[in-house]
Structure formats: C-alpha cells, structure tokens
Coordinates of C-alpha atoms and ligand atoms in Angstrom, one line a residue:
Chain O
X1 CA 82.0 185.0 186.0
X2 CA 80.4 188.2 187.3
X3 CA 81.4 189.7 190.6
X4 CA 77.9 189.1 192.0
X5 CA 78.1 185.5 191.1
X6 CA 81.5 184.9 192.7
X7 CA 80.1 186.6 195.8
X8 CA 77.3 184.1 195.8
X9 CA 79.8 181.2 195.3
X10 CA 81.6 182.5 198.4
X11 CA 78.3 182.7 200.3
X12 CA 77.6 179.0 199.4
X13 CA 81.1 178.0 200.5
X14 CA 80.7 179.9 203.8
X15 CA 77.4 178.3 204.4
X16 CA 78.8 174.9 203.6
X17 CA 81.7 175.5 206.0
X18 CA 79.9 177.2 208.9
X19 CA 76.6 175.4 208.9
X20 CA 78.0 171.9 208.4
X21 CA 80.6 172.4 211.0
X22 CA 80.9 168.8 212.2
X23 CA 81.3 167.4 208.7
X24 CA 83.7 170.1 207.6
X25 CA 85.6 169.7 210.9
X26 CA 86.4 166.2 210.0
X27 CA 87.8 167.2 206.5
X28 CA 89.7 170.1 208.1
X29 CA 91.1 167.9 210.7
X30 CA 92.4 165.4 208.1
X31 CA 94.1 168.2 206.1
X32 CA 95.4 169.9 209.2
X33 CA 96.8 166.7 210.5
X34 CA 98.6 166.1 207.3
X35 CA 99.9 169.7 207.2
X36 CA 101.0 169.3 210.9
X37 CA 102.9 166.2 210.1
X38 CA 104.4 167.7 207.0
X39 CA 105.6 170.9 208.5
X40 CA 106.7 169.2 211.7
X41 CA 108.8 166.8 209.6
X42 CA 110.2 169.6 207.4
X43 CA 111.1 171.7 210.4
X44 CA 112.7 168.9 212.1
X45 CA 114.4 167.8 208.9
X46 CA 115.9 171.3 208.7
X47 CA 116.6 171.7 212.4
X48 CA 117.7 168.2 213.5
X49 CA 121.0 168.3 211.6
X50 CA 121.8 171.7 213.1
X51 CA 120.8 170.6 216.5
X52 CA 122.8 167.4 216.2
X53 CA 125.8 169.4 214.9
X54 CA 125.6 171.4 218.1
X55 CA 125.0 168.2 220.0
X56 CA 128.2 166.6 218.5
X57 CA 130.0 169.8 219.4
X58 CA 129.3 169.0 223.0
X59 CA 131.8 166.2 222.7
X60 CA 134.5 168.8 222.4
X61 CA 136.4 170.8 219.9
X62 CA 136.7 169.7 216.3
X63 CA 139.7 171.9 215.4
X64 CA 142.9 172.8 217.2
X65 CA 145.6 175.4 216.6
X66 CA 149.1 174.3 217.5
X67 CA 152.5 175.8 217.1
X68 CA 154.2 174.6 214.0
X69 CA 157.7 175.0 215.7
X70 CA 159.2 174.1 219.1
X71 CA 158.2 177.3 220.9
X72 CA 154.6 177.7 222.2
X73 CA 152.1 179.4 220.0
X74 CA 151.9 183.2 220.4
X75 CA 148.4 184.5 221.0
X76 CA 149.1 187.3 218.5
X77 CA 149.2 184.6 215.8
X78 CA 145.9 183.2 217.1
X79 CA 144.4 186.7 217.0
X80 CA 145.4 186.9 213.3
X81 CA 143.6 183.6 212.7
X82 CA 140.3 184.5 214.5
X83 CA 138.9 186.8 211.8
X84 CA 139.2 183.9 209.3
X85 CA 136.8 181.8 211.4
X86 CA 133.2 182.2 210.3
X87 CA 131.6 184.0 213.2
X88 CA 128.1 182.5 212.9
X89 CA 129.5 178.9 213.0
X90 CA 131.9 179.6 215.8
X91 CA 130.7 178.1 219.1
X92 CA 133.9 178.7 221.1
X93 CA 137.6 179.2 221.1
X94 CA 139.7 178.3 224.1
X95 CA 143.5 178.7 224.6
X96 CA 145.4 176.4 226.9
X97 CA 148.9 177.0 228.3
X98 CA 150.4 174.2 230.4
X99 CA 153.1 174.9 233.0
X100 CA 154.8 172.5 235.6
X101 CA 154.4 173.8 239.1
X102 CA 154.9 172.4 242.6
X103 CA 153.1 172.6 245.8
X104 CA 154.7 171.3 249.0
X105 CA 157.2 169.5 246.9
X106 CA 154.5 167.7 244.9
X107 CA 154.6 168.4 241.1
X108 CA 151.5 169.4 239.3
X109 CA 150.6 170.7 235.8
X110 CA 148.8 174.0 235.8
X111 CA 146.7 174.9 232.8
X112 CA 145.9 178.5 232.0
X113 CA 142.7 179.0 230.1
X114 CA 139.7 181.3 229.4
X115 CA 137.0 179.8 231.6
X116 CA 134.0 181.4 229.8
X117 CA 135.3 179.9 226.5
X118 CA 136.1 176.5 228.0
X119 CA 132.5 176.2 229.1
X120 CA 131.6 176.4 225.4
X121 CA 134.2 174.2 223.7
X122 CA 134.0 171.7 226.5
X123 CA 130.4 171.6 227.6
X124 CA 131.0 168.3 229.3
X125 CA 133.0 169.9 232.1
X126 CA 131.3 169.5 235.4
X127 CA 132.4 171.8 238.3
X128 CA 131.6 171.1 242.0
X129 CA 131.8 174.3 243.9
X130 CA 132.0 177.3 241.5
X131 CA 133.9 178.5 238.5
X132 CA 136.9 180.9 239.2
X133 CA 136.1 184.6 239.1
X134 CA 139.1 186.3 240.8
X135 CA 142.7 186.3 239.8
X136 CA 143.9 183.9 242.5
X137 CA 141.1 181.4 242.2
X138 CA 141.6 178.0 240.6
X139 CA 139.9 174.7 239.7
X140 CA 141.5 171.4 240.7
X141 CA 141.0 168.1 238.8
X142 CA 138.9 165.5 240.6
X143 CA 141.8 163.0 240.8
X144 CA 144.0 165.7 242.5
X145 CA 141.2 166.5 244.9
X146 CA 141.0 162.9 245.9
X147 CA 144.7 162.0 246.2
X148 CA 145.8 165.3 247.9
X149 CA 142.6 165.5 249.9
X150 CA 141.9 169.0 248.8
X151 CA 138.5 170.7 248.6
X152 CA 137.0 174.1 247.6
X153 CA 137.8 176.8 250.2
X154 CA 141.4 175.6 250.8
X155 CA 144.4 177.6 249.9
X156 CA 147.1 176.0 247.7
X157 CA 150.6 177.6 247.8
X158 CA 152.5 176.9 244.6
X159 CA 155.8 177.8 243.1
X160 CA 157.6 177.1 239.8
X161 CA 159.9 178.5 237.1
X162 CA 158.8 180.2 233.9
X163 CA 160.3 179.4 230.4
X164 CA 163.1 181.9 231.1
X165 CA 163.8 180.0 234.4
X166 CA 162.9 182.9 236.7
X167 CA 161.0 181.7 239.9
X168 CA 157.5 182.6 240.9
X169 CA 155.3 181.7 243.9
X170 CA 151.7 182.5 244.8
X171 CA 149.0 181.3 247.2
X172 CA 145.9 180.2 245.2
X173 CA 142.4 179.6 246.4
X174 CA 140.6 176.5 245.4
X175 CA 137.0 177.4 244.4
X176 CA 135.9 174.3 242.5
X177 CA 136.6 170.7 241.6
X178 CA 136.5 169.8 237.9
X179 CA 135.3 166.4 236.8
X180 CA 135.4 165.3 233.2
X181 CA 136.4 161.7 233.3
X182 CA 139.4 162.6 231.1
X183 CA 142.9 164.0 231.4
X184 CA 141.6 167.2 232.9
X185 CA 140.9 165.4 236.2
X186 CA 144.7 165.4 236.8
X187 CA 145.3 169.1 236.2
X188 CA 145.0 172.4 237.9
X189 CA 143.2 175.2 236.0
X190 CA 143.6 179.0 236.4
X191 CA 142.7 182.0 234.4
X192 CA 145.2 182.5 231.6
X193 CA 145.7 186.2 232.1
X194 CA 146.2 185.6 235.8
X195 CA 148.8 183.0 235.0
X196 CA 150.6 185.3 232.7
X197 CA 150.7 187.9 235.5
X198 CA 152.0 185.3 237.9
X199 CA 154.8 184.0 235.7
X200 CA 155.6 187.2 233.9
X201 CA 155.5 185.3 230.6
X202 CA 154.2 186.8 227.3
X203 CA 150.9 185.8 225.7
X204 CA 151.4 182.2 224.8
X205 CA 149.4 179.0 224.3
X206 CA 150.3 175.4 223.8
X207 CA 147.0 174.6 222.1
X208 CA 143.9 176.4 221.2
X209 CA 140.7 174.3 221.0
X210 CA 138.0 175.5 218.6
X211 CA 134.5 174.4 218.2
X212 CA 132.8 175.1 214.9
X213 CA 129.4 173.9 213.6
X214 CA 130.5 173.0 210.1
X215 CA 130.8 170.1 207.8
X216 CA 134.0 168.2 207.5
X217 CA 134.9 169.4 204.0
X218 CA 134.4 173.0 205.0
X219 CA 136.4 172.5 208.1
X220 CA 139.3 171.0 206.1
X221 CA 139.3 173.8 203.6
X222 CA 139.2 176.3 206.5
X223 CA 142.1 174.7 208.3
X224 CA 144.2 174.8 205.1
X225 CA 143.3 178.5 204.5
X226 CA 144.2 179.5 208.1
X227 CA 147.4 177.6 208.0
X228 CA 148.4 179.3 204.8
X229 CA 147.5 182.7 206.1
X230 CA 149.1 182.6 209.5
X231 CA 152.8 181.6 209.7
X232 CA 153.9 179.6 212.7
X233 CA 150.4 178.3 213.3
X234 CA 149.2 174.8 212.5
X235 CA 145.4 174.2 212.2
X236 CA 144.3 170.6 212.6
X237 CA 141.0 168.8 212.6
X238 CA 140.0 166.5 215.4
X239 CA 138.8 164.0 212.8
X240 CA 137.3 161.1 214.8
X241 CA 134.2 163.0 215.9
X242 CA 133.8 164.9 212.6
X243 CA 133.7 161.8 210.4
X244 CA 131.1 160.0 212.4
X245 CA 129.1 163.2 212.6
X246 CA 128.9 163.5 208.8
X247 CA 127.8 159.9 208.3
X248 CA 125.2 160.0 211.0
X249 CA 123.8 163.3 209.6
X250 CA 123.7 161.9 206.1
X251 CA 121.7 158.9 207.1
X252 CA 119.4 161.0 209.2
X253 CA 118.7 163.4 206.3
X254 CA 117.6 160.4 204.1
X255 CA 115.4 159.0 206.8
X256 CA 113.6 162.2 207.4
X257 CA 113.1 162.8 203.7
X258 CA 111.7 159.4 203.3
X259 CA 109.3 159.8 206.3
X260 CA 108.2 163.2 204.9
X261 CA 107.3 161.6 201.6
X262 CA 105.3 158.9 203.2
X263 CA 103.5 161.6 205.3
X264 CA 102.7 163.5 202.1
X265 CA 101.2 160.4 200.4
X266 CA 99.2 159.6 203.5
X267 CA 97.8 163.1 203.7
X268 CA 96.8 162.9 200.1
X269 CA 95.0 159.6 200.6
X270 CA 93.3 161.0 203.7
X271 CA 92.1 164.1 201.9
X272 CA 91.0 162.2 198.8
X273 CA 89.0 159.8 201.0
X274 CA 87.4 162.7 202.9
X275 CA 86.4 164.4 199.7
X276 CA 85.0 161.2 198.2
X277 CA 82.9 160.9 201.3
X278 CA 81.8 164.5 200.8
X279 CA 80.7 163.6 197.2
X280 CA 78.8 160.5 198.4
X281 CA 77.1 162.4 201.1
X282 CA 76.2 165.2 198.8
X283 CA 75.0 163.2 195.8
X284 CA 71.5 164.6 196.3
X285 CA 72.8 168.1 196.5
X286 CA 74.9 167.7 193.4
X287 CA 71.9 166.0 191.6
X288 CA 69.7 168.9 192.6
X289 CA 72.2 171.5 191.3
X290 CA 72.3 169.7 188.0
X291 CA 68.5 169.5 188.0
X292 CA 68.5 173.2 188.4
X293 CA 70.6 173.5 185.3
X294 CA 74.2 173.7 186.8
X295 CA 76.8 172.9 184.2
X296 CA 79.5 170.3 185.1
X297 CA 82.0 173.1 184.9
X298 CA 80.2 174.9 187.8
X299 CA 80.0 171.8 189.9
X300 CA 83.7 171.1 189.5
X301 CA 84.5 174.8 190.1
X302 CA 82.5 174.8 193.4
X303 CA 84.1 171.6 194.4
X304 CA 87.7 172.8 193.8
X305 CA 86.9 176.1 195.5
X306 CA 85.8 174.2 198.6
X307 CA 88.9 172.1 198.4
X308 CA 91.1 175.2 198.1
X309 CA 89.4 176.8 201.0
X310 CA 89.7 173.7 203.1
X311 CA 93.3 173.2 202.0
X312 CA 94.2 176.7 202.9
X313 CA 92.5 176.7 206.3
X314 CA 93.8 173.2 207.1
X315 CA 97.2 174.1 205.9
X316 CA 97.4 177.2 208.1
X317 CA 96.1 175.5 211.1
X318 CA 98.4 172.6 210.4
X319 CA 101.4 174.9 210.0
X320 CA 100.9 176.3 213.4
X321 CA 100.4 172.9 215.0
X322 CA 103.4 171.6 213.1
X323 CA 105.7 174.2 214.7
X324 CA 104.3 173.3 218.0
X325 CA 104.9 169.7 217.3
X326 CA 108.5 170.3 216.1
X327 CA 109.1 172.5 219.1
X328 CA 107.8 169.8 221.5
X329 CA 110.0 167.1 219.9
X330 CA 113.0 169.4 219.9
X331 CA 112.4 170.3 223.6
X332 CA 112.1 166.7 224.6
X333 CA 115.0 165.3 222.6
X334 CA 117.5 168.1 222.5
X335 CA 116.3 170.3 225.3
X336 CA 116.5 173.3 223.0
X337 CA 114.0 175.4 221.1
X338 CA 113.6 175.1 217.3
X339 CA 114.3 178.0 214.9
X340 CA 110.9 178.8 213.4
X341 CA 111.3 179.4 209.7
X342 CA 108.3 181.7 208.9
X343 CA 108.6 181.2 205.2
X344 CA 107.5 177.6 205.8
X345 CA 104.0 178.8 206.7
X346 CA 102.9 180.1 203.2
X347 CA 104.8 177.1 201.7
X348 CA 102.8 174.6 203.8
X349 CA 99.5 176.4 202.9
X350 CA 100.5 176.1 199.2
X351 CA 101.4 172.5 199.5
X352 CA 98.1 171.7 201.4
X353 CA 96.1 173.5 198.7
X354 CA 98.0 171.6 196.0
X355 CA 97.5 168.3 197.7
X356 CA 93.8 169.1 198.3
X357 CA 93.3 170.0 194.6
X358 CA 95.0 166.9 193.5
X359 CA 93.0 164.8 195.9
X360 CA 89.8 166.5 194.8
X361 CA 90.2 165.6 191.1
X362 CA 88.9 162.0 191.4
X363 CA 86.0 163.0 193.6
X364 CA 85.2 165.9 191.3
X365 CA 84.9 163.4 188.4
X366 CA 82.6 161.4 190.5
X367 CA 80.5 164.5 191.2
X368 CA 80.3 165.1 187.4
X369 CA 78.8 161.7 186.9
X370 CA 76.0 162.2 189.3
X371 CA 72.7 161.9 187.4
X372 CA 70.1 164.7 188.0
X373 CA 67.3 162.1 187.6
X374 CA 68.1 160.9 191.1
X375 CA 66.4 163.9 192.8
X376 CA 63.0 162.8 191.6
X377 CA 63.7 159.2 192.4
X378 CA 64.4 160.3 195.9
X379 CA 66.8 157.5 196.9
Chain P
X1 CA 49.6 176.3 171.0
X2 CA 51.1 173.4 172.8
X3 CA 54.1 173.8 175.1
X4 CA 54.6 170.0 175.3
X5 CA 54.0 167.4 172.6
X6 CA 54.7 163.8 173.5
X7 CA 54.4 161.2 170.7
X8 CA 54.8 157.4 171.0
X9 CA 57.1 157.8 174.0
X10 CA 58.8 154.6 175.3
X11 CA 61.2 154.2 178.1
X12 CA 62.7 150.7 178.6
X13 CA 64.9 149.8 181.6
X14 CA 66.5 146.4 180.7
X15 CA 63.4 144.1 180.7
X16 CA 61.0 146.6 182.3
X17 CA 59.0 148.9 180.1
X18 CA 58.5 151.9 182.4
X19 CA 56.6 153.8 179.7
X20 CA 54.9 152.4 176.6
X21 CA 53.6 154.4 173.6
X22 CA 52.6 157.5 175.5
X23 CA 51.1 160.3 173.4
X24 CA 50.1 163.5 175.2
X25 CA 49.9 167.2 174.5
X26 CA 49.9 170.0 177.1
X27 CA 48.7 173.4 176.0
X28 CA 50.3 176.7 177.0
X29 CA 48.9 177.7 180.4
X30 CA 47.2 174.4 181.0
X31 CA 47.3 172.3 184.2
X32 CA 47.6 168.6 183.8
X33 CA 47.6 166.0 186.6
X34 CA 49.2 162.6 186.2
X35 CA 47.8 159.8 188.4
X36 CA 48.6 156.2 188.7
X37 CA 49.6 153.5 191.2
X38 CA 53.1 153.2 192.4
X39 CA 55.5 151.9 189.7
X40 CA 53.2 153.0 186.9
X41 CA 55.9 155.3 185.3
X42 CA 54.9 158.8 186.6
X43 CA 58.4 159.8 187.9
X44 CA 60.0 158.3 184.7
X45 CA 57.8 160.5 182.7
X46 CA 58.6 163.6 184.8
X47 CA 62.3 162.9 184.4
X48 CA 62.0 162.7 180.6
X49 CA 59.9 165.9 180.3
X50 CA 62.2 167.6 182.8
X51 CA 65.3 166.8 180.6
X52 CA 66.9 164.7 183.3
X53 CA 66.5 161.4 181.4
X54 CA 66.2 160.4 177.7
X55 CA 63.5 158.5 176.0
X56 CA 64.2 155.1 174.6
X57 CA 62.1 155.9 171.5
X58 CA 59.4 158.4 170.5
X59 CA 59.6 162.1 170.5
X60 CA 59.2 164.8 173.2
X61 CA 58.9 168.3 171.9
X62 CA 59.2 171.0 174.6
X63 CA 58.7 174.6 173.5
X64 CA 59.3 173.6 169.8
X65 CA 62.6 171.8 170.6
X66 CA 62.9 168.0 170.1
X67 CA 64.5 166.8 173.3
X68 CA 65.7 163.4 171.8
X69 CA 68.0 165.3 169.4
X70 CA 69.8 167.3 172.2
X71 CA 73.2 166.7 173.8
X72 CA 73.5 166.5 177.6
X73 CA 74.9 170.0 177.7
X74 CA 71.9 171.3 175.7
X75 CA 69.5 169.4 178.0
X76 CA 71.2 171.1 180.9
X77 CA 70.5 174.5 179.3
X78 CA 66.8 173.6 178.8
X79 CA 66.5 172.5 182.4
X80 CA 68.0 175.8 183.5
X81 CA 65.9 178.0 181.2
X82 CA 62.5 176.3 180.7
X83 CA 61.8 173.9 183.6
X84 CA 60.8 174.6 187.2
X85 CA 60.9 171.6 189.5
X86 CA 59.0 171.0 192.7
X87 CA 59.8 167.8 194.6
X88 CA 58.1 165.6 197.1
X89 CA 61.2 165.8 199.4
X90 CA 61.7 169.5 198.8
X91 CA 65.5 169.1 198.1
X92 CA 66.5 172.3 199.7
X93 CA 70.2 172.7 200.4
X94 CA 70.4 172.3 204.1
X95 CA 73.2 174.8 204.8
X96 CA 71.7 177.6 202.9
X97 CA 68.9 180.0 204.1
X98 CA 65.5 180.1 202.3
X99 CA 66.6 183.2 200.4
X100 CA 69.9 181.6 199.4
X101 CA 68.2 178.4 198.3
X102 CA 66.1 180.6 195.9
X103 CA 69.2 182.4 194.7
X104 CA 71.0 179.1 193.9
X105 CA 68.6 178.8 190.9
X106 CA 69.5 182.3 189.8
X107 CA 73.1 181.6 190.3
X108 CA 73.1 178.7 187.8
X109 CA 70.7 180.5 185.5
X110 CA 72.4 183.8 185.1
X111 CA 73.1 186.4 187.8
X112 CA 71.9 186.4 191.4
X113 CA 69.5 189.1 192.3
X114 CA 68.6 189.3 196.0
X115 CA 65.7 191.6 195.6
X116 CA 64.0 189.4 193.0
X117 CA 64.6 186.3 195.2
X118 CA 63.1 188.1 198.1
X119 CA 60.0 189.1 196.0
X120 CA 59.6 185.4 195.1
X121 CA 59.6 184.5 198.8
X122 CA 57.1 187.2 199.6
X123 CA 54.9 185.8 196.8
X124 CA 54.8 182.4 198.5
X125 CA 54.1 184.1 201.8
X126 CA 57.6 183.6 203.3
X127 CA 58.9 187.1 203.3
X128 CA 59.6 186.9 207.1
X129 CA 61.4 183.5 206.8
X130 CA 64.1 184.5 204.3
X131 CA 66.9 184.1 206.8
X132 CA 65.8 180.7 208.1
X133 CA 67.6 177.4 207.3
X134 CA 65.4 174.6 205.9
X135 CA 65.6 172.7 209.3
X136 CA 64.0 175.8 210.9
X137 CA 61.0 175.7 208.5
X138 CA 57.9 173.5 208.6
X139 CA 57.3 171.0 205.7
X140 CA 54.8 173.4 204.1
X141 CA 57.2 176.3 204.3
X142 CA 60.0 174.2 202.8
X143 CA 57.7 173.3 199.9
X144 CA 56.9 177.0 199.4
X145 CA 60.6 177.8 199.3
X146 CA 60.9 175.0 196.7
X147 CA 58.1 176.6 194.7
X148 CA 59.7 180.0 194.9
X149 CA 62.9 178.5 193.6
X150 CA 61.1 176.7 190.8
X151 CA 59.5 180.0 189.7
X152 CA 62.5 182.4 190.0
X153 CA 63.7 182.0 186.4
X154 CA 60.1 182.2 184.9
X155 CA 60.1 178.7 183.5
X156 CA 57.8 177.7 180.6
X157 CA 56.8 174.6 182.4
X158 CA 56.4 173.8 186.1
X159 CA 56.9 170.1 187.0
X160 CA 55.7 169.0 190.4
X161 CA 56.2 165.4 191.5
X162 CA 53.8 164.6 194.4
X163 CA 54.3 168.1 195.9
X164 CA 51.9 167.4 198.7
X165 CA 53.0 163.9 199.4
X166 CA 54.9 164.8 202.5
X167 CA 52.5 167.5 203.8
X168 CA 49.6 167.5 206.3
X169 CA 46.2 168.7 205.2
X170 CA 46.6 172.3 206.2
X171 CA 49.9 172.7 204.4
X172 CA 48.5 170.8 201.4
X173 CA 45.7 173.5 201.1
X174 CA 48.3 176.3 201.3
X175 CA 50.5 174.8 198.6
X176 CA 47.5 173.9 196.3
X177 CA 46.1 177.5 196.7
X178 CA 49.5 178.8 195.7
X179 CA 49.6 176.5 192.6
X180 CA 46.1 177.7 191.8
X181 CA 47.2 181.2 191.9
X182 CA 50.3 180.5 189.7
X183 CA 48.0 178.8 187.2
X184 CA 45.7 181.8 187.1
X185 CA 48.7 184.0 186.5
X186 CA 49.5 181.8 183.4
X187 CA 51.9 179.1 184.5
X188 CA 51.8 175.7 182.7
X189 CA 51.8 173.0 185.3
X190 CA 52.3 169.2 185.1
X191 CA 51.7 167.7 188.5
X192 CA 52.0 164.0 189.6
X193 CA 49.9 162.8 192.5
X194 CA 48.2 159.8 194.1
X195 CA 45.5 162.0 195.5
X196 CA 42.2 162.5 193.6
X197 CA 41.5 165.7 195.5
X198 CA 44.8 167.2 194.5
X199 CA 44.3 166.0 190.9
X200 CA 40.9 167.7 190.9
X201 CA 42.7 171.1 190.8
X202 CA 44.0 170.4 187.3
X203 CA 42.0 170.8 184.1
X204 CA 42.8 167.3 182.8
X205 CA 43.9 164.1 184.6
X206 CA 46.0 161.5 182.8
X207 CA 45.9 158.0 184.2
X208 CA 48.9 155.7 183.8
X209 CA 48.8 152.0 184.4
X210 CA 51.9 149.8 184.0
X211 CA 53.5 152.4 181.8
X212 CA 50.6 152.8 179.5
X213 CA 48.3 155.8 179.2
X214 CA 45.0 154.3 180.4
X215 CA 42.7 157.3 180.0
X216 CA 42.5 161.0 180.1
X217 CA 39.7 162.7 182.1
X218 CA 38.6 166.3 181.7
X219 CA 37.8 167.6 185.2
X220 CA 34.4 169.1 185.7
X221 CA 33.6 171.8 188.2
X222 CA 36.6 173.8 186.9
X223 CA 36.7 176.7 184.6
X224 CA 38.9 176.3 181.6
X225 CA 41.8 178.9 181.4
X226 CA 41.0 182.2 179.6
Ligands
ADP401 N1 66.7 153.6 186.9 C1 65.8 152.5 186.8 N2 66.3 151.3 186.4 C2 65.5 150.3 186.3 N3 64.1 150.3 186.5 C3 63.6 151.5 186.8 C4 64.5 152.7 187.0 N4 63.7 153.7 187.3 C5 62.4 153.3 187.3 N5 62.4 151.9 187.0 C6 61.2 151.1 186.9 O1 60.3 151.7 186.1 C7 58.9 151.6 186.6 C8 58.3 153.0 186.8 O2 58.9 153.6 187.9 P1 58.5 155.1 188.3 O3 58.5 156.0 187.1 O4 59.4 155.5 189.4 O5 57.1 154.9 188.9 P2 56.2 155.8 189.8 O6 56.8 157.2 189.9 O7 54.9 155.9 189.0 O8 56.0 155.2 191.1 C9 59.1 150.8 187.9 O9 58.8 149.4 187.6 C10 60.5 151.0 188.3 O10 60.9 149.8 189.0
MG402 MG1 57.3 158.3 191.7

C-alpha cells in the first residue's frame, strides 16, 4: 500500500474516531474498563503478596539469633552475621539484653535494646508518652505501670549487679509506658548502649530479633548459612508465623490468577460484542464501500486497524486507571501505596490490542459477508 | 458500439420472478431511463448491471465482458473500474467530509489525489463545501457529492437509482442539469425514476411491469447525441 493510501486510511480512522465520538466512546470505555481491571488485578497480584509479607512481618520477627553456648551472644558475632542478610529484604534487626535489677527492693527485669530497630521488628508496640531519646530515659511495661503506680515523668532509682557481680546504681526517668499485650508489659526497657555504660558490661545480647520479607525456604537456607559462617551464633526461624504466611500467600496467588483470567475473558466478550454492534451499525457503510469496489481484504484491514487503534487507546487509558484502581485498593486495605511497575503499561497496551484483534476476527468475518446490493435496496 | 448488452435476463427470488426475459442494449454515450411501478424490478436490474448481484439466467455484457462468467472478486474489480453509482439515499459516509467522501472512491480504486477530488467537487458546484460533513449539507448538495464520487474514477457507466427521489424541485433541477452536462460530455447514464419529467431528460425510456420489459419509448424533443 502506498504512503498516500495509508495516510488516507489514517484520515478515515481519525474521522471515525473523532466524529463518531459517542459511539467510539462506548467501545473505548469497554476496552479501557477491561484494561483497567486487568492491570489493576495484575498489579495487585504482584503487589498483594509483598504487601502481605510486610503485613505478616508486623506480627513480629521471623528469625532470631541466639547464643549457641551458655554465655550471652557477643554483638561482634552479630555484626559478622549482618552482611549475610539480604539488605533489600531486611526490615529490622533488634538486639535484646536482659538484666535483673531492683528498685526500692522490688525486682524487675531490665531489657536493653535499640528502640529505632524495635519499632521495625515489633511494629505492634504501642507507647503512651514518648519513646526514650536520652541515656537515662526508659520505657516501663504497662503491667508494671499499673502495679507500681508509675507514670511518665517519674524517676525510678534502680540498682543491680552485672555478670561479673560488680554493683551499679542509677536514677532513670520514665518517659513512656509500653503496651503490647504480651510479655513486654512486665519489663523495663532502656537503650542498649546506655545500659552497657551503666553496667560496664561488654557488648552482649541474649537474643537478636530479625524481621525479613522472605519465603520460608529461603529463610531456612539463610539461617543454615549464617549458622555455618558465624561460630557461637545460632540462627532460628520463628516458624509458626512463617508457615501460615506461605500457605495464605499461595492460596491468594491462585485466587488472583483465576480472577485475572475471568476478567480477561469478560473483556474479550465485551470488546467482541462492541465490535459486532459496530459491524451491524455500519452495514450500510460496509456495503457502500464494497459497492465502490473495495476488496474484502481492504474492509478487514480497516476493521483491524480501527480495532488496533481502539485497543491501544483503551489499553493506555485503562493502564492508567488500573494503577489508580490498584492504588486505591492498596491504600484502603493496607494503608500503603503500591509500587508502580512501569513496564506493565506497554504490556497492557499490547494485551489490549491482542484481545481487540482476537475479538475483531468474528465481526470482521461478518463484515466480509455484507452484500453490496443492500445499498440500492436501502434497508 | 454498445456499452451494455442484456439478453434474456431473468432474476428469480424463490417464487418471485423479479426480472423476466429482459433484452436491452445501451449504446456508448447514451442516456436511458428505466421506469415502472414499485416492485417492478428496477432496483434488481440496477444491482445486476452494477455487478452487485448475479442474474439467474441470461447474459449481461458490460464493456465486452460477460458478467455471468465472473467471480465475486472480478465483479468487485468491475464495480471499481467501470461503474459509477448514485443513490436515492446518497450513502455518504457520515464521519467524512465532502472531499474525503470523494476520495474514498479513489482510495479503493487506486491512489488518493486530493487535487483531483477537489476538481470533481468544483465541477458539481461544491468547491466551497469541501470541508463540510454530510449532515452540514442540504439534500441536493449531498447528492452532488455523491455524483462527484461516482465520477471520480471516470466510469464507463453511470448508474443512478432514483437520484431525485429525496430532493425538492429546486434541487432536482440542479441535479438534472448536472446529469445533462455530464451526458453532453460523453457519460453513459442509466437512470431509474418514477417521475416522467425526470425520465424525459433521457433519450430512451424503458418501461418495466412485473419484471417484464413492457415497452421502450424514444423521447421526442431531445437531440440525439453527436
Ligand atoms: N433479496 C430479495 N429477496 C426476495 N425478493 C426480492 C429481493 N429483492 C427484490 N425482491 C423482489 O423482487 C421484486 C422487484 O423488486 P425491486 O427490484 O426492488 O423493485 P423496484 O426497485 O422496481 O421497486 C419485488 O417483488 C421484490 O419483493
Ligand atoms: Mg427500487
């Protein structure tokens, strides 16, 4: 086909699209709706498992480091293990050191930790008052606050002995009350470095809690690798959460794939019906073109060109709406924003064009069967 | 020399004989009118001459080609190259301008040529309406666009099925004057009409009744073509 002819084909398409706006809008709307649903589903399909993994992580750590011997774990060993953790899946790493202390003859357990990390590995921690910032500031568990009638702003003098039995004492300022509903409600919490300074102990931890967004098999392999690489350190999975997580995600994946396929089928039916209506509405026009001597090949060519154009435009519009839709769902359900995968845009356009072409085949056959004689009969 | 030779043409639809034993010749440059009451087979005859339908029996020879022997694809080619069609309902493509509607015929024929299409519109007196859509044109103007489209590929035969059937008197006059002019310039025209006055523009009038050729009248008061 000559260049001039293809330019005229384009002119006809443009005329058909721009001057029959309401009709074409219906077709476009159908295609765009399909593309929206499709891209929305695919984005969610891709994003939901990741969101859920993060969501599951909010139930706490899924791996812990412990000492493999009697003595507490040295932070040096932990630092050796950290480079082995995949940085992009690591949500948080929190050391805990537990020490018996007394205040006014009442025994308590003081936990030293890194508060900024604790907020990540234990997102369910709720603090009334504020998180500690200075060296002498502590959080007290909600149970302690209740029984000992303590509240933020009060000073708590404590004393105790470190592991080498030398005494320490210090006045600590309560800045917040920690409520988790778990064992933490019966503990005192202070900054680990401040605790080391107070007790004069070296850098030790009883347990390190780690939160990783990874599948169970990978976690298991990782734990084994770390344990092999760092002597004296035992890496363990917190299995209960991890297992249910895997089975829920697997089911969800299947569900979303199924829904996406149904959406694909519905889109195809929608587009095919639209294009069939287009053929019916334009029987006279097709008959006229044939009466003017158009070969079937040209009629089908025009039809597919129109389908491709509609598919591309609908696909592009639908892709943008699909992101908006996925974003909306994600914001409502998870309260987070989706990761937009830009390569999905050309993919959606391609799929829409493909679906439109497939959906146009039956109507195109119908168009081929239109008799030119009908233009004189003037139905 | 005859451009069209019809011999013993029959067209049967199930039980209905739409055309029976029609024999008719149309000479090069001649203008023939076909008249007859509704249902007498006029449109059926136009469809067969225009290669849009096939005869049940008999032969139709158009420009030395026997239409009954041709395949659908070959008939399509004849429509494209030899026939110009003018319709009662105009059949312009609603979303294309007057100029583009003329160019559609070029597009299916060979190559589009905007200047040539424009000249055709000027020739039917619509040079200043080229950019208008059909709905922005009056009936008479739409019919003139239709005529420009029919002429653009220089057909051997112009077929017009009740071209003035949807027009008022003023527009009828404009369209008939245009056809007169085309005829003077050498076009061969076969025109279907109900209207005796319209038929009077032709050199001969063929009367159909119930699918049969009742009689042929040579119109007086008209000069034969040179
Ligand atoms: N496709 C068809 N199927 C069956 N009968 C038809 C068909 N087309 C025309 N006829 C019949 O053929 C006869 C002639 O019709 P037509 O050529 O349209 O008449 P006219 O144009 O003179 O009014 C009519 O009786 C009509 O009912
Ligand atoms: Mg008729």
